[in-house]
């Protein structure tokens, strides 16, 4: 078995036109006039089992959202609330409303995100102590 990424056969799937820009390998048999399905091994290994592929499967163990979700939520919710109530406040232009939304995000959302990070840190520490 070769570890080099080269095709082991010159057969093509049905309906695929040959690529004229690729020259045949040295020593490869010519398939002029021959049926392409008769030449070369299939996608199975020598013992008949399919070739193994490198596949990674990631399993999520819990349904609790990640810290990034809580931080984004802690900043986005106060910002959206400020955006909704800004027409009811006395702003002369859209710049004032935008400034209000940004101030709420900075002075309400960021402290809420810090609280979420502290809670997540405490929960992670408690879970790691239980595993010992």
PDB file of C-alpha atoms in Angstrom:
ATOM      1  CA  UNK A   1       0.000   0.000   0.000  1.00  0.00           C
ATOM      2  CA  UNK A   2       1.372   3.397  -0.960  1.00  0.00           C
ATOM      3  CA  UNK A   3       1.330   6.359   1.417  1.00  0.00           C
ATOM      4  CA  UNK A   4       1.625   8.805  -1.460  1.00  0.00           C
ATOM      5  CA  UNK A   5      -1.614  10.433  -2.572  1.00  0.00           C
ATOM      6  CA  UNK A   6      -1.670   9.000  -6.084  1.00  0.00           C
ATOM      7  CA  UNK A   7      -4.480   7.076  -7.745  1.00  0.00           C
ATOM      8  CA  UNK A   8      -4.008   3.315  -7.807  1.00  0.00           C
ATOM      9  CA  UNK A   9      -6.049   2.877 -10.947  1.00  0.00           C
ATOM     10  CA  UNK A  10      -6.900   4.845 -14.051  1.00  0.00           C
ATOM     11  CA  UNK A  11     -10.610   4.022 -14.020  1.00  0.00           C
ATOM     12  CA  UNK A  12     -13.115   6.869 -14.069  1.00  0.00           C
ATOM     13  CA  UNK A  13     -16.659   6.899 -12.703  1.00  0.00           C
ATOM     14  CA  UNK A  14     -19.384   6.592 -15.275  1.00  0.00           C
ATOM     15  CA  UNK A  15     -20.410   9.888 -16.828  1.00  0.00           C
ATOM     16  CA  UNK A  16     -17.135  11.679 -16.029  1.00  0.00           C
ATOM     17  CA  UNK A  17     -15.158  12.858 -19.025  1.00  0.00           C
ATOM     18  CA  UNK A  18     -11.396  12.275 -19.010  1.00  0.00           C
ATOM     19  CA  UNK A  19      -9.224  15.288 -18.272  1.00  0.00           C
ATOM     20  CA  UNK A  20      -6.866  15.899 -21.194  1.00  0.00           C
ATOM     21  CA  UNK A  21      -4.576  18.127 -19.113  1.00  0.00           C
ATOM     22  CA  UNK A  22      -3.401  15.200 -16.964  1.00  0.00           C
ATOM     23  CA  UNK A  23      -0.785  12.981 -18.543  1.00  0.00           C
ATOM     24  CA  UNK A  24      -0.921   9.241 -17.763  1.00  0.00           C
ATOM     25  CA  UNK A  25       1.629   7.907 -15.294  1.00  0.00           C
ATOM     26  CA  UNK A  26       4.719   6.156 -16.529  1.00  0.00           C
ATOM     27  CA  UNK A  27       4.150   2.441 -16.891  1.00  0.00           C
ATOM     28  CA  UNK A  28       0.378   2.796 -16.752  1.00  0.00           C
ATOM     29  CA  UNK A  29      -1.513   0.626 -19.172  1.00  0.00           C
ATOM     30  CA  UNK A  30      -3.328   2.367 -21.968  1.00  0.00           C
ATOM     31  CA  UNK A  31      -7.112   2.086 -21.870  1.00  0.00           C
ATOM     32  CA  UNK A  32      -7.670   2.990 -25.518  1.00  0.00           C
ATOM     33  CA  UNK A  33     -10.580   0.884 -26.720  1.00  0.00           C
ATOM     34  CA  UNK A  34     -10.738  -1.058 -23.446  1.00  0.00           C
ATOM     35  CA  UNK A  35     -13.550  -0.989 -20.932  1.00  0.00           C
ATOM     36  CA  UNK A  36     -12.492   1.272 -18.029  1.00  0.00           C
ATOM     37  CA  UNK A  37     -14.470  -0.760 -15.479  1.00  0.00           C
ATOM     38  CA  UNK A  38     -12.217  -3.799 -16.005  1.00  0.00           C
ATOM     39  CA  UNK A  39      -8.989  -2.133 -14.892  1.00  0.00           C
ATOM     40  CA  UNK A  40      -7.667  -1.454 -11.390  1.00  0.00           C
ATOM     41  CA  UNK A  41      -8.874  -2.207  -7.888  1.00  0.00           C
ATOM     42  CA  UNK A  42     -12.066  -0.832  -6.461  1.00  0.00           C
ATOM     43  CA  UNK A  43     -12.483   1.270  -3.312  1.00  0.00           C
ATOM     44  CA  UNK A  44     -12.171  -1.835  -1.138  1.00  0.00           C
ATOM     45  CA  UNK A  45      -8.970  -3.031   0.489  1.00  0.00           C
ATOM     46  CA  UNK A  46      -7.340  -6.340  -0.459  1.00  0.00           C
ATOM     47  CA  UNK A  47      -9.382  -8.316   2.088  1.00  0.00           C
ATOM     48  CA  UNK A  48     -12.692  -6.953   0.783  1.00  0.00           C
ATOM     49  CA  UNK A  49     -13.308  -4.531   3.667  1.00  0.00           C
ATOM     50  CA  UNK A  50     -13.813  -0.857   2.832  1.00  0.00           C
ATOM     51  CA  UNK A  51     -10.839   1.444   3.258  1.00  0.00           C
ATOM     52  CA  UNK A  52     -10.737   3.295   6.545  1.00  0.00           C
ATOM     53  CA  UNK A  53     -11.103   7.044   6.555  1.00  0.00           C
ATOM     54  CA  UNK A  54      -9.971   9.416   9.258  1.00  0.00           C
ATOM     55  CA  UNK A  55     -13.193  10.638  10.806  1.00  0.00           C
ATOM     56  CA  UNK A  56     -13.588  12.495  14.066  1.00  0.00           C
ATOM     57  CA  UNK A  57     -16.888  12.564  15.875  1.00  0.00           C
ATOM     58  CA  UNK A  58     -17.345  15.197  18.543  1.00  0.00           C
ATOM     59  CA  UNK A  59     -19.948  14.496  21.190  1.00  0.00           C
ATOM     60  CA  UNK A  60     -21.415  17.266  23.271  1.00  0.00           C
ATOM     61  CA  UNK A  61     -21.785  15.902  26.782  1.00  0.00           C
ATOM     62  CA  UNK A  62     -24.117  18.519  28.268  1.00  0.00           C
ATOM     63  CA  UNK A  63     -26.859  20.788  27.016  1.00  0.00           C
ATOM     64  CA  UNK A  64     -25.658  23.863  28.937  1.00  0.00           C
ATOM     65  CA  UNK A  65     -24.738  26.724  26.574  1.00  0.00           C
ATOM     66  CA  UNK A  66     -21.121  27.853  26.462  1.00  0.00           C
ATOM     67  CA  UNK A  67     -19.817  30.975  28.196  1.00  0.00           C
ATOM     68  CA  UNK A  68     -19.648  32.892  24.921  1.00  0.00           C
ATOM     69  CA  UNK A  69     -23.391  32.513  24.493  1.00  0.00           C
ATOM     70  CA  UNK A  70     -24.075  33.986  27.934  1.00  0.00           C
ATOM     71  CA  UNK A  71     -21.668  36.893  27.376  1.00  0.00           C
ATOM     72  CA  UNK A  72     -23.233  37.719  24.013  1.00  0.00           C
ATOM     73  CA  UNK A  73     -26.696  37.469  25.534  1.00  0.00           C
ATOM     74  CA  UNK A  74     -25.733  39.676  28.487  1.00  0.00           C
ATOM     75  CA  UNK A  75     -24.570  42.416  26.109  1.00  0.00           C
ATOM     76  CA  UNK A  76     -27.226  42.014  23.413  1.00  0.00           C
ATOM     77  CA  UNK A  77     -30.373  41.986  25.569  1.00  0.00           C
ATOM     78  CA  UNK A  78     -29.784  45.356  27.297  1.00  0.00           C
ATOM     79  CA  UNK A  79     -28.746  46.840  23.939  1.00  0.00           C
ATOM     80  CA  UNK A  80     -31.962  45.668  22.289  1.00  0.00           C
ATOM     81  CA  UNK A  81     -34.045  46.952  25.192  1.00  0.00           C
ATOM     82  CA  UNK A  82     -32.311  50.340  24.907  1.00  0.00           C
ATOM     83  CA  UNK A  83     -32.950  50.362  21.158  1.00  0.00           C
ATOM     84  CA  UNK A  84     -36.651  49.623  21.693  1.00  0.00           C
ATOM     85  CA  UNK A  85     -37.158  52.342  24.319  1.00  0.00           C
ATOM     86  CA  UNK A  86     -35.015  54.976  22.591  1.00  0.00           C
ATOM     87  CA  UNK A  87     -37.908  56.365  20.447  1.00  0.00           C
ATOM     88  CA  UNK A  88     -39.806  57.155  23.660  1.00  0.00           C
ATOM     89  CA  UNK A  89     -36.909  59.218  25.037  1.00  0.00           C
ATOM     90  CA  UNK A  90     -36.106  62.763  23.955  1.00  0.00           C
ATOM     91  CA  UNK A  91     -33.302  62.303  21.394  1.00  0.00           C
ATOM     92  CA  UNK A  92     -32.839  64.915  18.676  1.00  0.00           C
ATOM     93  CA  UNK A  93     -31.262  62.547  16.116  1.00  0.00           C
ATOM     94  CA  UNK A  94     -30.257  58.953  15.488  1.00  0.00           C
ATOM     95  CA  UNK A  95     -26.744  59.628  16.781  1.00  0.00           C
ATOM     96  CA  UNK A  96     -28.120  60.293  20.255  1.00  0.00           C
ATOM     97  CA  UNK A  97     -30.104  57.066  20.208  1.00  0.00           C
ATOM     98  CA  UNK A  98     -27.045  55.126  19.010  1.00  0.00           C
ATOM     99  CA  UNK A  99     -24.957  56.665  21.772  1.00  0.00           C
ATOM    100  CA  UNK A 100     -27.605  55.651  24.311  1.00  0.00           C
ATOM    101  CA  UNK A 101     -27.572  52.048  23.027  1.00  0.00           C
ATOM    102  CA  UNK A 102     -23.776  51.901  23.222  1.00  0.00           C
ATOM    103  CA  UNK A 103     -23.728  53.355  26.732  1.00  0.00           C
ATOM    104  CA  UNK A 104     -26.272  50.792  27.895  1.00  0.00           C
ATOM    105  CA  UNK A 105     -24.211  48.014  26.296  1.00  0.00           C
ATOM    106  CA  UNK A 106     -21.075  49.269  28.054  1.00  0.00           C
ATOM    107  CA  UNK A 107     -22.485  50.096  31.494  1.00  0.00           C
ATOM    108  CA  UNK A 108     -25.141  47.386  31.808  1.00  0.00           C
ATOM    109  CA  UNK A 109     -24.141  44.606  29.386  1.00  0.00           C
ATOM    110  CA  UNK A 110     -20.462  44.328  30.251  1.00  0.00           C
ATOM    111  CA  UNK A 111     -21.044  44.047  34.033  1.00  0.00           C
ATOM    112  CA  UNK A 112     -23.712  41.414  33.353  1.00  0.00           C
ATOM    113  CA  UNK A 113     -21.205  39.552  31.155  1.00  0.00           C
ATOM    114  CA  UNK A 114     -18.634  39.713  33.968  1.00  0.00           C
ATOM    115  CA  UNK A 115     -21.186  38.224  36.375  1.00  0.00           C
ATOM    116  CA  UNK A 116     -21.935  35.456  33.865  1.00  0.00           C
ATOM    117  CA  UNK A 117     -18.198  34.722  33.546  1.00  0.00           C
ATOM    118  CA  UNK A 118     -17.793  34.583  37.336  1.00  0.00           C
ATOM    119  CA  UNK A 119     -20.741  32.210  37.700  1.00  0.00           C
ATOM    120  CA  UNK A 120     -19.416  29.988  34.903  1.00  0.00           C
ATOM    121  CA  UNK A 121     -15.962  29.954  36.518  1.00  0.00           C
ATOM    122  CA  UNK A 122     -17.424  28.955  39.884  1.00  0.00           C
ATOM    123  CA  UNK A 123     -19.475  26.181  38.275  1.00  0.00           C
ATOM    124  CA  UNK A 124     -16.438  24.866  36.384  1.00  0.00           C
ATOM    125  CA  UNK A 125     -14.322  24.885  39.548  1.00  0.00           C
ATOM    126  CA  UNK A 126     -17.021  23.027  41.490  1.00  0.00           C
ATOM    127  CA  UNK A 127     -17.377  20.438  38.709  1.00  0.00           C
ATOM    128  CA  UNK A 128     -13.619  19.851  38.544  1.00  0.00           C
ATOM    129  CA  UNK A 129     -13.451  19.320  42.326  1.00  0.00           C
ATOM    130  CA  UNK A 130     -16.266  16.737  42.151  1.00  0.00           C
ATOM    131  CA  UNK A 131     -14.364  14.724  39.526  1.00  0.00           C
ATOM    132  CA  UNK A 132     -11.318  14.234  41.761  1.00  0.00           C
TER     133      UNK A 132
END
